[in-house]
Tab-separated table of C-alpha atoms in Angstrom:
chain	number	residue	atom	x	y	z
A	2	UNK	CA	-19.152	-8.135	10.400
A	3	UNK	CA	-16.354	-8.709	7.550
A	4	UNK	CA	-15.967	-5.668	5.897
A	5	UNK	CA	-14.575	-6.033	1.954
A	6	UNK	CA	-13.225	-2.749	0.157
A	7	UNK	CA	-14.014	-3.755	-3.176
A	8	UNK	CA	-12.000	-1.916	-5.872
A	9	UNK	CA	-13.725	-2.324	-9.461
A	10	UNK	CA	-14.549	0.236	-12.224
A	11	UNK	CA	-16.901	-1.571	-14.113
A	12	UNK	CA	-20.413	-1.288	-12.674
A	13	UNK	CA	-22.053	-4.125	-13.149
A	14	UNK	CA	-19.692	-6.485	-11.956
A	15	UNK	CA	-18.937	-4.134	-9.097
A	16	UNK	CA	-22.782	-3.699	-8.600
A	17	UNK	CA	-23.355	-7.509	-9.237
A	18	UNK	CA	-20.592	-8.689	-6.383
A	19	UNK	CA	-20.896	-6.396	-3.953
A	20	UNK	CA	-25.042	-7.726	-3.714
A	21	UNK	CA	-23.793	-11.189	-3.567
A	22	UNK	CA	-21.064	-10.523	-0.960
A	23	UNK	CA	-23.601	-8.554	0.861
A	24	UNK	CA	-26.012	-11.147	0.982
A	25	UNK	CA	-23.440	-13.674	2.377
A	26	UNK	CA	-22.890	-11.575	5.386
A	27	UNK	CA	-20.101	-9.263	4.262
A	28	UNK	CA	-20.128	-5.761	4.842
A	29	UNK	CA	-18.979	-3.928	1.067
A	30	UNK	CA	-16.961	-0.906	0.593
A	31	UNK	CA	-17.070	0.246	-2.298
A	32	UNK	CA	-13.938	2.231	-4.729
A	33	UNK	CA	-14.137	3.135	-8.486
A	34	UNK	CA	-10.680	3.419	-9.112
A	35	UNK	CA	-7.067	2.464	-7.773
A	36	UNK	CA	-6.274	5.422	-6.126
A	37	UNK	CA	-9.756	5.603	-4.548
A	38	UNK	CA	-9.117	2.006	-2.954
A	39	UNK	CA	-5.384	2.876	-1.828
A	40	UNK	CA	-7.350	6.001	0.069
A	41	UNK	CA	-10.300	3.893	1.363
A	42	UNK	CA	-8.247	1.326	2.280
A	43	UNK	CA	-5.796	3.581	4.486
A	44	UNK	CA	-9.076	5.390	5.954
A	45	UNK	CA	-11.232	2.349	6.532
A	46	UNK	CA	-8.603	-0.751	7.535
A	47	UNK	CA	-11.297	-3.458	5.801
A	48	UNK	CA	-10.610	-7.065	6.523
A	49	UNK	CA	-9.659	-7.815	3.437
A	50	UNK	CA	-9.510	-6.256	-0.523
A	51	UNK	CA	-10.963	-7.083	-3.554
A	52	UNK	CA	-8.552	-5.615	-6.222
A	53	UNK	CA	-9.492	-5.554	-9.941
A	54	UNK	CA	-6.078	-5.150	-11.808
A	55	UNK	CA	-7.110	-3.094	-14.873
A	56	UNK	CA	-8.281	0.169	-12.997
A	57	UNK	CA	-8.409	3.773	-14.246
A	58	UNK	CA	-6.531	6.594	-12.594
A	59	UNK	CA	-3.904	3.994	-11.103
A	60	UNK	CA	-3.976	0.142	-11.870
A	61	UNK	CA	-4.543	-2.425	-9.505
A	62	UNK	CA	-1.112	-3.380	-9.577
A	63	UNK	CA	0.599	-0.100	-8.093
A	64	UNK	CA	-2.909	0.098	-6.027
A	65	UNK	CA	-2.150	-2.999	-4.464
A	66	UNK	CA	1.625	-1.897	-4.451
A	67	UNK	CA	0.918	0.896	-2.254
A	68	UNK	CA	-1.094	-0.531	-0.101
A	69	UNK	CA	1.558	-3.183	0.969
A	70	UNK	CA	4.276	-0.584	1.216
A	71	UNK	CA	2.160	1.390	3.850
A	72	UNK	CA	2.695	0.213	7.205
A	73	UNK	CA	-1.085	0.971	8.457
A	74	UNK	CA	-2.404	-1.163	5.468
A	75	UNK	CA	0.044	-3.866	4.474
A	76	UNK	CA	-1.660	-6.043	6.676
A	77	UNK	CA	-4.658	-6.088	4.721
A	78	UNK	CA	-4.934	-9.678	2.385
A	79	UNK	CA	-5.745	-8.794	-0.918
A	80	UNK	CA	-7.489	-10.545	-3.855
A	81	UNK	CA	-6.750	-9.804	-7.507
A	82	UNK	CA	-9.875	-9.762	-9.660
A	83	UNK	CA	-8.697	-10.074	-13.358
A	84	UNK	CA	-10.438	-11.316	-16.372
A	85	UNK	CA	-6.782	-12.414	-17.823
A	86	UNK	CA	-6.543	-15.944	-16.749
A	87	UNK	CA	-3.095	-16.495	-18.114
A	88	UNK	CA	-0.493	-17.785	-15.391
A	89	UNK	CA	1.614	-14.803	-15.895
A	90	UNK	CA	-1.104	-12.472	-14.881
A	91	UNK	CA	-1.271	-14.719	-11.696
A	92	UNK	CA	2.452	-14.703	-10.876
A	93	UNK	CA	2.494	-10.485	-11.435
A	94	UNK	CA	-0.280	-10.081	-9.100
A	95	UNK	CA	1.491	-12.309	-6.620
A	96	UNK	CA	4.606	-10.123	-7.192
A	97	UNK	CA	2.620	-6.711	-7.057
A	98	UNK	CA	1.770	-8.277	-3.268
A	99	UNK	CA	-1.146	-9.881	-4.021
A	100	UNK	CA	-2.258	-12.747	-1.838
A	101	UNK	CA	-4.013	-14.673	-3.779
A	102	UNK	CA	-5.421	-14.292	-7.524
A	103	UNK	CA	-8.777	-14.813	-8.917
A	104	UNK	CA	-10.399	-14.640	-12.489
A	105	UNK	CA	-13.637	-13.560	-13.957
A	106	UNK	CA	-16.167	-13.924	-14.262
A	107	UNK	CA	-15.894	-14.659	-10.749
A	108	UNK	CA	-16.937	-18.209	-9.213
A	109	UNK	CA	-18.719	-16.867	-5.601
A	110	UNK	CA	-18.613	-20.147	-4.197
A	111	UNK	CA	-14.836	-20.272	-5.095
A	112	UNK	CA	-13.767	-16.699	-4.023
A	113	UNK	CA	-16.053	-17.118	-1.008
A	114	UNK	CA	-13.561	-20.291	-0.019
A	115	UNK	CA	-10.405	-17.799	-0.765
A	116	UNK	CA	-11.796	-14.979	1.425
A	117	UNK	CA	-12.313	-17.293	4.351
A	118	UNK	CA	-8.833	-18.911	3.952
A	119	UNK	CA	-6.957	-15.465	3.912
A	120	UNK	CA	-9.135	-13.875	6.776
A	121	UNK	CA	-8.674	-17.640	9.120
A	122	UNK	CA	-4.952	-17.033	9.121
């Protein structure tokens, strides 16, 4: 089974994706904050990350930093999860090491298509 760390701090759209995820077959990790995921994602190794940018404790952007500069995660596609939809906020998750960028609310039928994309290659 996939399994999808997803990093998010607001609980209903945490609560809300991870059921719909869930019931399309993924296995869901779950982290609260940035620094949470970088940890989780180190212990765990999921298939791929689901990285909300505007985290407490550390932002999504040095979270997803992080995990790219660590040789046991960098591996690891990640997703940015942002409700600013501007194409700046695309091209800094990109930079931050982002593979791919998505905004909310989030499409499921469209992120779905992402997360198969990045896990086929």
């Amino acid at each position: 089974m996939t399994r999808i760390l997803l990093v998010e701090d607001n609980e209903m759209n945490r609560d809300m994706l991870s059921r719909r995820l869930s019931r399309r077959g993924f296995d869901v990790l779950i982290a609260e904050n940035g620094k949470a995921g970088v940890e989780l994602a180190a212990a765990e190794k999921p298939d791929l990350i689901l990285m909300d940018m505007s985290l407490p404790v550390m932002d999504g952007w040095e979270a997803t930093r992080q995990i790219k500069a660590n040789p046991v995660t960098s591996g690891i596609p990640v997703i940015a999860l942002t409700a600013h939809a501007m194409a700046s906020d695309r091209d800094m998750a990109l930079e931050a090491g982002c593979d791919d960028y998505d905004s909310k609310p989030v499409d499921l039928p469209q992120l779905v298509r992402k997360i198969e994309q990045l896990l086929a290659t």
